[in-house]
Amino acid sequence: SRNVYHKAPFGAVKSESVIHFCIEAEDGVFIHDIFLCVFKDGESVKNYPMHYVGKRENYSIFSVDIELKSVGLYWYYFSVNSEKGNFNLYKGQNADISYEGALYQITVYDKEFSTPQKMKGGVIYHIFVDRFYRSNDSEAVFAKSGVLKEWNEPVTIVDSDGVFRANDFYGGNLRGIIEKLDYLK
């Protein structure tokens, strides 16, 4: 999804714009059908048949163009019907495609949206509360699950068992931001 050869345009898309998808199947297995399976949060899956468009090296190329009309968060995966059986393909680790994994995501925003003129060329600060500053306020609330780390410990991307959990936190809080308002100003 991060390579415009496989999905274009890159990133979020305007409503009613055409999105191009391309997937390659290694030679040696006969593919009956490949479908791009797309659904919006709370709605049913729509299957778009992908069409054979040619070859590249030892791969058969299948593609489809779709148009998502309404604003929202969409999810997708691929469904393959081959001589070796039927299976789905998902987003694997390290941008690989996998038989198991997460769904790919498409964010569709209103085609009429434009950045306000006063924001163009401006600077926006995003404060990640948990990592910004920890107040010593005894009333501060900390998460009840996960791993509370010391302030200077590195962020853990993958736990020691090789699994991505994103369950570490550092205890930064809103009171910490309030205490640093003069610095932010």
PDB file of N, CA and C in Angstrom, residues 74-150:
ATOM      1  N   TYR A  74     -12.002   3.026   5.175  1.00  0.00           N
ATOM      2  CA  TYR A  74     -12.242   1.777   4.466  1.00  0.00           C
ATOM      3  C   TYR A  74     -11.110   0.803   4.765  1.00  0.00           C
ATOM      4  N   TRP A  75     -11.422  -0.475   4.634  1.00  0.00           N
ATOM      5  CA  TRP A  75     -10.451  -1.544   4.860  1.00  0.00           C
ATOM      6  C   TRP A  75     -10.457  -2.447   3.643  1.00  0.00           C
ATOM      7  N   TYR A  76      -9.313  -3.065   3.324  1.00  0.00           N
ATOM      8  CA  TYR A  76      -9.300  -3.978   2.187  1.00  0.00           C
ATOM      9  C   TYR A  76      -8.284  -5.090   2.353  1.00  0.00           C
ATOM     10  N   TYR A  77      -8.526  -6.149   1.589  1.00  0.00           N
ATOM     11  CA  TYR A  77      -7.637  -7.302   1.489  1.00  0.00           C
ATOM     12  C   TYR A  77      -7.884  -7.915   0.120  1.00  0.00           C
ATOM     13  N   PHE A  78      -7.155  -8.954  -0.214  1.00  0.00           N
ATOM     14  CA  PHE A  78      -7.305  -9.607  -1.509  1.00  0.00           C
ATOM     15  C   PHE A  78      -7.783 -11.038  -1.302  1.00  0.00           C
ATOM     16  N   SER A  79      -8.668 -11.505  -2.166  1.00  0.00           N
ATOM     17  CA  SER A  79      -9.150 -12.873  -2.131  1.00  0.00           C
ATOM     18  C   SER A  79      -8.717 -13.547  -3.434  1.00  0.00           C
ATOM     19  N   VAL A  80      -8.062 -14.689  -3.299  1.00  0.00           N
ATOM     20  CA  VAL A  80      -7.499 -15.388  -4.447  1.00  0.00           C
ATOM     21  C   VAL A  80      -8.148 -16.761  -4.575  1.00  0.00           C
ATOM     22  N   ASN A  81      -8.555 -17.089  -5.798  1.00  0.00           N
ATOM     23  CA  ASN A  81      -9.094 -18.405  -6.117  1.00  0.00           C
ATOM     24  C   ASN A  81      -8.123 -19.000  -7.138  1.00  0.00           C
ATOM     25  N   SER A  82      -7.372 -20.021  -6.723  1.00  0.00           N
ATOM     26  CA  SER A  82      -6.345 -20.594  -7.598  1.00  0.00           C
ATOM     27  C   SER A  82      -6.490 -22.109  -7.663  1.00  0.00           C
ATOM     28  N   GLU A  83      -5.673 -22.727  -8.507  1.00  0.00           N
ATOM     29  CA  GLU A  83      -5.694 -24.187  -8.610  1.00  0.00           C
ATOM     30  C   GLU A  83      -5.266 -24.857  -7.303  1.00  0.00           C
ATOM     31  N   LYS A  84      -4.633 -24.094  -6.414  1.00  0.00           N
ATOM     32  CA  LYS A  84      -4.195 -24.634  -5.125  1.00  0.00           C
ATOM     33  C   LYS A  84      -5.182 -24.327  -4.012  1.00  0.00           C
ATOM     34  N   GLY A  85      -6.316 -23.709  -4.357  1.00  0.00           N
ATOM     35  CA  GLY A  85      -7.331 -23.411  -3.354  1.00  0.00           C
ATOM     36  C   GLY A  85      -7.643 -21.933  -3.266  1.00  0.00           C
ATOM     37  N   ASN A  86      -8.518 -21.622  -2.321  1.00  0.00           N
ATOM     38  CA  ASN A  86      -8.925 -20.240  -2.088  1.00  0.00           C
ATOM     39  C   ASN A  86      -8.248 -19.728  -0.822  1.00  0.00           C
ATOM     40  N   PHE A  87      -7.788 -18.484  -0.864  1.00  0.00           N
ATOM     41  CA  PHE A  87      -7.152 -17.904   0.313  1.00  0.00           C
ATOM     42  C   PHE A  87      -7.217 -16.386   0.216  1.00  0.00           C
ATOM     43  N   ASN A  88      -7.034 -15.740   1.354  1.00  0.00           N
ATOM     44  CA  ASN A  88      -7.008 -14.276   1.415  1.00  0.00           C
ATOM     45  C   ASN A  88      -5.588 -13.808   1.676  1.00  0.00           C
ATOM     46  N   LEU A  89      -5.288 -12.612   1.198  1.00  0.00           N
ATOM     47  CA  LEU A  89      -3.980 -11.997   1.406  1.00  0.00           C
ATOM     48  C   LEU A  89      -4.154 -10.689   2.157  1.00  0.00           C
ATOM     49  N   TYR A  90      -3.321 -10.502   3.189  1.00  0.00           N
ATOM     50  CA  TYR A  90      -3.415  -9.351   4.069  1.00  0.00           C
ATOM     51  C   TYR A  90      -2.080  -8.627   4.129  1.00  0.00           C
ATOM     52  N   LYS A  91      -2.079  -7.527   4.877  1.00  0.00           N
ATOM     53  CA  LYS A  91      -0.858  -6.757   5.096  1.00  0.00           C
ATOM     54  C   LYS A  91      -0.016  -7.477   6.141  1.00  0.00           C
ATOM     55  N   GLY A  92       1.151  -7.940   5.726  1.00  0.00           N
ATOM     56  CA  GLY A  92       2.060  -8.605   6.650  1.00  0.00           C
ATOM     57  C   GLY A  92       3.013  -7.606   7.285  1.00  0.00           C
ATOM     58  N   GLN A  93       3.996  -8.106   7.980  1.00  0.00           N
ATOM     59  CA  GLN A  93       5.007  -7.244   8.588  1.00  0.00           C
ATOM     60  C   GLN A  93       5.964  -6.759   7.519  1.00  0.00           C
ATOM     61  N   ASN A  94       6.585  -5.615   7.751  1.00  0.00           N
ATOM     62  CA  ASN A  94       7.589  -5.027   6.855  1.00  0.00           C
ATOM     63  C   ASN A  94       7.047  -4.820   5.446  1.00  0.00           C
ATOM     64  N   ALA A  95       5.785  -4.434   5.338  1.00  0.00           N
ATOM     65  CA  ALA A  95       5.130  -4.127   4.058  1.00  0.00           C
ATOM     66  C   ALA A  95       4.998  -5.341   3.146  1.00  0.00           C
ATOM     67  N   ASP A  96       5.199  -6.541   3.674  1.00  0.00           N
ATOM     68  CA  ASP A  96       5.004  -7.752   2.884  1.00  0.00           C
ATOM     69  C   ASP A  96       3.522  -8.099   2.862  1.00  0.00           C
ATOM     70  N   ILE A  97       3.149  -8.905   1.888  1.00  0.00           N
ATOM     71  CA  ILE A  97       1.794  -9.424   1.834  1.00  0.00           C
ATOM     72  C   ILE A  97       1.813 -10.788   2.524  1.00  0.00           C
ATOM     73  N   SER A  98       0.720 -11.168   3.177  1.00  0.00           N
ATOM     74  CA  SER A  98       0.752 -12.348   4.031  1.00  0.00           C
ATOM     75  C   SER A  98      -0.599 -13.071   4.018  1.00  0.00           C
ATOM     76  N   TYR A  99      -0.578 -14.363   4.333  1.00  0.00           N
ATOM     77  CA  TYR A  99      -1.819 -15.128   4.468  1.00  0.00           C
ATOM     78  C   TYR A  99      -2.542 -14.772   5.760  1.00  0.00           C
ATOM     79  N   GLU A 100      -1.833 -14.195   6.693  1.00  0.00           N
ATOM     80  CA  GLU A 100      -2.394 -13.725   7.954  1.00  0.00           C
ATOM     81  C   GLU A 100      -1.836 -12.340   8.196  1.00  0.00           C
ATOM     82  N   GLY A 101      -2.560 -11.529   8.878  1.00  0.00           N
ATOM     83  CA  GLY A 101      -2.059 -10.192   9.161  1.00  0.00           C
ATOM     84  C   GLY A 101      -3.194  -9.204   9.326  1.00  0.00           C
ATOM     85  N   ALA A 102      -2.877  -7.954   9.083  1.00  0.00           N
ATOM     86  CA  ALA A 102      -3.837  -6.876   9.268  1.00  0.00           C
ATOM     87  C   ALA A 102      -4.494  -6.516   7.942  1.00  0.00           C
ATOM     88  N   LEU A 103      -5.591  -5.819   8.046  1.00  0.00           N
ATOM     89  CA  LEU A 103      -6.250  -5.299   6.860  1.00  0.00           C
ATOM     90  C   LEU A 103      -5.507  -4.036   6.406  1.00  0.00           C
ATOM     91  N   TYR A 104      -5.512  -3.799   5.112  1.00  0.00           N
ATOM     92  CA  TYR A 104      -5.007  -2.530   4.595  1.00  0.00           C
ATOM     93  C   TYR A 104      -6.073  -1.474   4.837  1.00  0.00           C
ATOM     94  N   GLN A 105      -5.666  -0.207   4.891  1.00  0.00           N
ATOM     95  CA  GLN A 105      -6.595   0.875   5.200  1.00  0.00           C
ATOM     96  C   GLN A 105      -6.558   1.949   4.110  1.00  0.00           C
ATOM     97  N   ILE A 106      -7.727   2.517   3.830  1.00  0.00           N
ATOM     98  CA  ILE A 106      -7.826   3.682   2.944  1.00  0.00           C
ATOM     99  C   ILE A 106      -8.666   4.727   3.672  1.00  0.00           C
ATOM    100  N   THR A 107      -8.135   5.920   3.796  1.00  0.00           N
ATOM    101  CA  THR A 107      -8.888   7.038   4.354  1.00  0.00           C
ATOM    102  C   THR A 107      -9.404   7.872   3.186  1.00  0.00           C
ATOM    103  N   VAL A 108     -10.715   8.075   3.139  1.00  0.00           N
ATOM    104  CA  VAL A 108     -11.332   8.870   2.071  1.00  0.00           C
ATOM    105  C   VAL A 108     -11.867  10.151   2.705  1.00  0.00           C
ATOM    106  N   TYR A 109     -11.398  11.298   2.178  1.00  0.00           N
ATOM    107  CA  TYR A 109     -11.840  12.589   2.704  1.00  0.00           C
ATOM    108  C   TYR A 109     -12.664  13.329   1.652  1.00  0.00           C
ATOM    109  N   ASP A 110     -13.397  14.329   2.079  1.00  0.00           N
ATOM    110  CA  ASP A 110     -14.306  15.077   1.217  1.00  0.00           C
ATOM    111  C   ASP A 110     -13.537  15.754   0.085  1.00  0.00           C
ATOM    112  N   LYS A 111     -13.980  15.531  -1.145  1.00  0.00           N
ATOM    113  CA  LYS A 111     -13.301  16.093  -2.314  1.00  0.00           C
ATOM    114  C   LYS A 111     -13.325  17.620  -2.305  1.00  0.00           C
ATOM    115  N   GLU A 112     -14.246  18.206  -1.553  1.00  0.00           N
ATOM    116  CA  GLU A 112     -14.350  19.666  -1.475  1.00  0.00           C
ATOM    117  C   GLU A 112     -13.415  20.267  -0.419  1.00  0.00           C
ATOM    118  N   PHE A 113     -12.768  19.432   0.381  1.00  0.00           N
ATOM    119  CA  PHE A 113     -11.906  19.949   1.438  1.00  0.00           C
ATOM    120  C   PHE A 113     -10.680  20.629   0.838  1.00  0.00           C
ATOM    121  N   SER A 114     -10.337  21.760   1.403  1.00  0.00           N
ATOM    122  CA  SER A 114      -9.066  22.412   1.042  1.00  0.00           C
ATOM    123  C   SER A 114      -8.482  23.012   2.310  1.00  0.00           C
ATOM    124  N   THR A 115      -7.190  23.081   2.341  1.00  0.00           N
ATOM    125  CA  THR A 115      -6.503  23.631   3.506  1.00  0.00           C
ATOM    126  C   THR A 115      -6.823  25.120   3.605  1.00  0.00           C
ATOM    127  N   PRO A 116      -7.257  25.600   4.771  1.00  0.00           N
ATOM    128  CA  PRO A 116      -7.517  27.036   4.917  1.00  0.00           C
ATOM    129  C   PRO A 116      -6.263  27.858   4.586  1.00  0.00           C
ATOM    130  N   GLN A 117      -6.447  28.969   3.903  1.00  0.00           N
ATOM    131  CA  GLN A 117      -5.318  29.798   3.470  1.00  0.00           C
ATOM    132  C   GLN A 117      -4.417  30.195   4.635  1.00  0.00           C
ATOM    133  N   LYS A 118      -5.007  30.541   5.780  1.00  0.00           N
ATOM    134  CA  LYS A 118      -4.189  30.997   6.901  1.00  0.00           C
ATOM    135  C   LYS A 118      -3.290  29.881   7.456  1.00  0.00           C
ATOM    136  N   MET A 119      -3.602  28.603   7.118  1.00  0.00           N
ATOM    137  CA  MET A 119      -2.777  27.492   7.602  1.00  0.00           C
ATOM    138  C   MET A 119      -1.623  27.162   6.652  1.00  0.00           C
ATOM    139  N   LYS A 120      -1.734  27.560   5.400  1.00  0.00           N
ATOM    140  CA  LYS A 120      -0.700  27.220   4.417  1.00  0.00           C
ATOM    141  C   LYS A 120       0.609  27.901   4.792  1.00  0.00           C
ATOM    142  N   GLY A 121       1.659  27.117   4.838  1.00  0.00           N
ATOM    143  CA  GLY A 121       2.972  27.642   5.200  1.00  0.00           C
ATOM    144  C   GLY A 121       3.149  27.830   6.695  1.00  0.00           C
ATOM    145  N   GLY A 122       2.134  27.493   7.471  1.00  0.00           N
ATOM    146  CA  GLY A 122       2.216  27.668   8.918  1.00  0.00           C
ATOM    147  C   GLY A 122       2.865  26.475   9.592  1.00  0.00           C
ATOM    148  N   VAL A 123       3.014  26.596  10.888  1.00  0.00           N
ATOM    149  CA  VAL A 123       3.607  25.524  11.679  1.00  0.00           C
ATOM    150  C   VAL A 123       2.551  25.037  12.668  1.00  0.00           C
ATOM    151  N   ILE A 124       2.404  23.739  12.737  1.00  0.00           N
ATOM    152  CA  ILE A 124       1.476  23.133  13.688  1.00  0.00           C
ATOM    153  C   ILE A 124       2.290  22.249  14.620  1.00  0.00           C
ATOM    154  N   TYR A 125       2.061  22.387  15.904  1.00  0.00           N
ATOM    155  CA  TYR A 125       2.737  21.541  16.874  1.00  0.00           C
ATOM    156  C   TYR A 125       1.794  20.450  17.335  1.00  0.00           C
ATOM    157  N   HIS A 126       2.274  19.247  17.313  1.00  0.00           N
ATOM    158  CA  HIS A 126       1.507  18.120  17.821  1.00  0.00           C
ATOM    159  C   HIS A 126       2.220  17.664  19.088  1.00  0.00           C
ATOM    160  N   ILE A 127       1.511  17.656  20.171  1.00  0.00           N
ATOM    161  CA  ILE A 127       2.097  17.215  21.435  1.00  0.00           C
ATOM    162  C   ILE A 127       1.589  15.816  21.725  1.00  0.00           C
ATOM    163  N   PHE A 128       2.502  14.875  21.826  1.00  0.00           N
ATOM    164  CA  PHE A 128       2.156  13.513  22.212  1.00  0.00           C
ATOM    165  C   PHE A 128       2.231  13.486  23.729  1.00  0.00           C
ATOM    166  N   VAL A 129       1.076  13.597  24.350  1.00  0.00           N
ATOM    167  CA  VAL A 129       0.969  13.827  25.796  1.00  0.00           C
ATOM    168  C   VAL A 129       1.822  12.851  26.592  1.00  0.00           C
ATOM    169  N   ASP A 130       1.728  11.567  26.287  1.00  0.00           N
ATOM    170  CA  ASP A 130       2.427  10.549  27.074  1.00  0.00           C
ATOM    171  C   ASP A 130       3.939  10.740  27.077  1.00  0.00           C
ATOM    172  N   ARG A 131       4.495  11.319  26.024  1.00  0.00           N
ATOM    173  CA  ARG A 131       5.950  11.450  25.901  1.00  0.00           C
ATOM    174  C   ARG A 131       6.453  12.884  26.126  1.00  0.00           C
ATOM    175  N   PHE A 132       5.536  13.858  26.351  1.00  0.00           N
ATOM    176  CA  PHE A 132       5.948  15.256  26.445  1.00  0.00           C
ATOM    177  C   PHE A 132       6.519  15.611  27.816  1.00  0.00           C
ATOM    178  N   TYR A 133       5.721  15.475  28.860  1.00  0.00           N
ATOM    179  CA  TYR A 133       6.198  15.830  30.200  1.00  0.00           C
ATOM    180  C   TYR A 133       5.297  15.188  31.235  1.00  0.00           C
ATOM    181  N   ARG A 134       5.929  14.652  32.272  1.00  0.00           N
ATOM    182  CA  ARG A 134       5.193  14.011  33.361  1.00  0.00           C
ATOM    183  C   ARG A 134       5.183  14.936  34.564  1.00  0.00           C
ATOM    184  N   SER A 135       4.000  15.347  34.954  1.00  0.00           N
ATOM    185  CA  SER A 135       3.840  16.157  36.156  1.00  0.00           C
ATOM    186  C   SER A 135       4.043  15.264  37.380  1.00  0.00           C
ATOM    187  N   ASN A 136       4.492  15.861  38.451  1.00  0.00           N
ATOM    188  CA  ASN A 136       4.606  15.120  39.707  1.00  0.00           C
ATOM    189  C   ASN A 136       3.314  15.175  40.498  1.00  0.00           C
ATOM    190  N   ASP A 137       2.254  15.645  39.871  1.00  0.00           N
ATOM    191  CA  ASP A 137       0.942  15.765  40.491  1.00  0.00           C
ATOM    192  C   ASP A 137       0.467  14.385  40.956  1.00  0.00           C
ATOM    193  N   SER A 138       0.171  14.254  42.213  1.00  0.00           N
ATOM    194  CA  SER A 138      -0.263  12.963  42.746  1.00  0.00           C
ATOM    195  C   SER A 138      -1.652  12.578  42.251  1.00  0.00           C
ATOM    196  N   GLU A 139      -2.393  13.529  41.689  1.00  0.00           N
ATOM    197  CA  GLU A 139      -3.727  13.250  41.170  1.00  0.00           C
ATOM    198  C   GLU A 139      -3.686  12.724  39.729  1.00  0.00           C
ATOM    199  N   ALA A 140      -2.511  12.740  39.090  1.00  0.00           N
ATOM    200  CA  ALA A 140      -2.408  12.305  37.694  1.00  0.00           C
ATOM    201  C   ALA A 140      -2.826  10.846  37.567  1.00  0.00           C
ATOM    202  N   VAL A 141      -3.520  10.535  36.497  1.00  0.00           N
ATOM    203  CA  VAL A 141      -4.018   9.182  36.259  1.00  0.00           C
ATOM    204  C   VAL A 141      -3.104   8.492  35.257  1.00  0.00           C
ATOM    205  N   PHE A 142      -2.706   7.267  35.558  1.00  0.00           N
ATOM    206  CA  PHE A 142      -1.862   6.496  34.664  1.00  0.00           C
ATOM    207  C   PHE A 142      -2.639   5.301  34.133  1.00  0.00           C
ATOM    208  N   ALA A 143      -2.258   4.842  32.970  1.00  0.00           N
ATOM    209  CA  ALA A 143      -2.920   3.693  32.352  1.00  0.00           C
ATOM    210  C   ALA A 143      -2.841   2.482  33.272  1.00  0.00           C
ATOM    211  N   LYS A 144      -3.861   1.638  33.207  1.00  0.00           N
ATOM    212  CA  LYS A 144      -3.921   0.463  34.078  1.00  0.00           C
ATOM    213  C   LYS A 144      -3.336  -0.777  33.428  1.00  0.00           C
ATOM    214  N   SER A 145      -3.046  -0.708  32.145  1.00  0.00           N
ATOM    215  CA  SER A 145      -2.453  -1.864  31.478  1.00  0.00           C
ATOM    216  C   SER A 145      -1.246  -1.398  30.685  1.00  0.00           C
ATOM    217  N   GLY A 146      -0.414  -2.308  30.324  1.00  0.00           N
ATOM    218  CA  GLY A 146       0.790  -1.953  29.594  1.00  0.00           C
ATOM    219  C   GLY A 146       1.992  -1.898  30.500  1.00  0.00           C
ATOM    220  N   VAL A 147       3.054  -1.292  30.006  1.00  0.00           N
ATOM    221  CA  VAL A 147       4.312  -1.241  30.730  1.00  0.00           C
ATOM    222  C   VAL A 147       4.704   0.210  30.946  1.00  0.00           C
ATOM    223  N   LEU A 148       4.731   0.646  32.204  1.00  0.00           N
ATOM    224  CA  LEU A 148       5.171   2.000  32.526  1.00  0.00           C
ATOM    225  C   LEU A 148       6.686   2.010  32.495  1.00  0.00           C
ATOM    226  N   LYS A 149       7.248   2.874  31.670  1.00  0.00           N
ATOM    227  CA  LYS A 149       8.704   2.930  31.516  1.00  0.00           C
ATOM    228  C   LYS A 149       9.259   4.136  32.248  1.00  0.00           C
ATOM    229  N   GLU A 150      10.539   4.058  32.549  1.00  0.00           N
ATOM    230  CA  GLU A 150      11.238   5.216  33.085  1.00  0.00           C
ATOM    231  C   GLU A 150      11.321   6.256  31.977  1.00  0.00           C
TER     232      GLU A 150
END
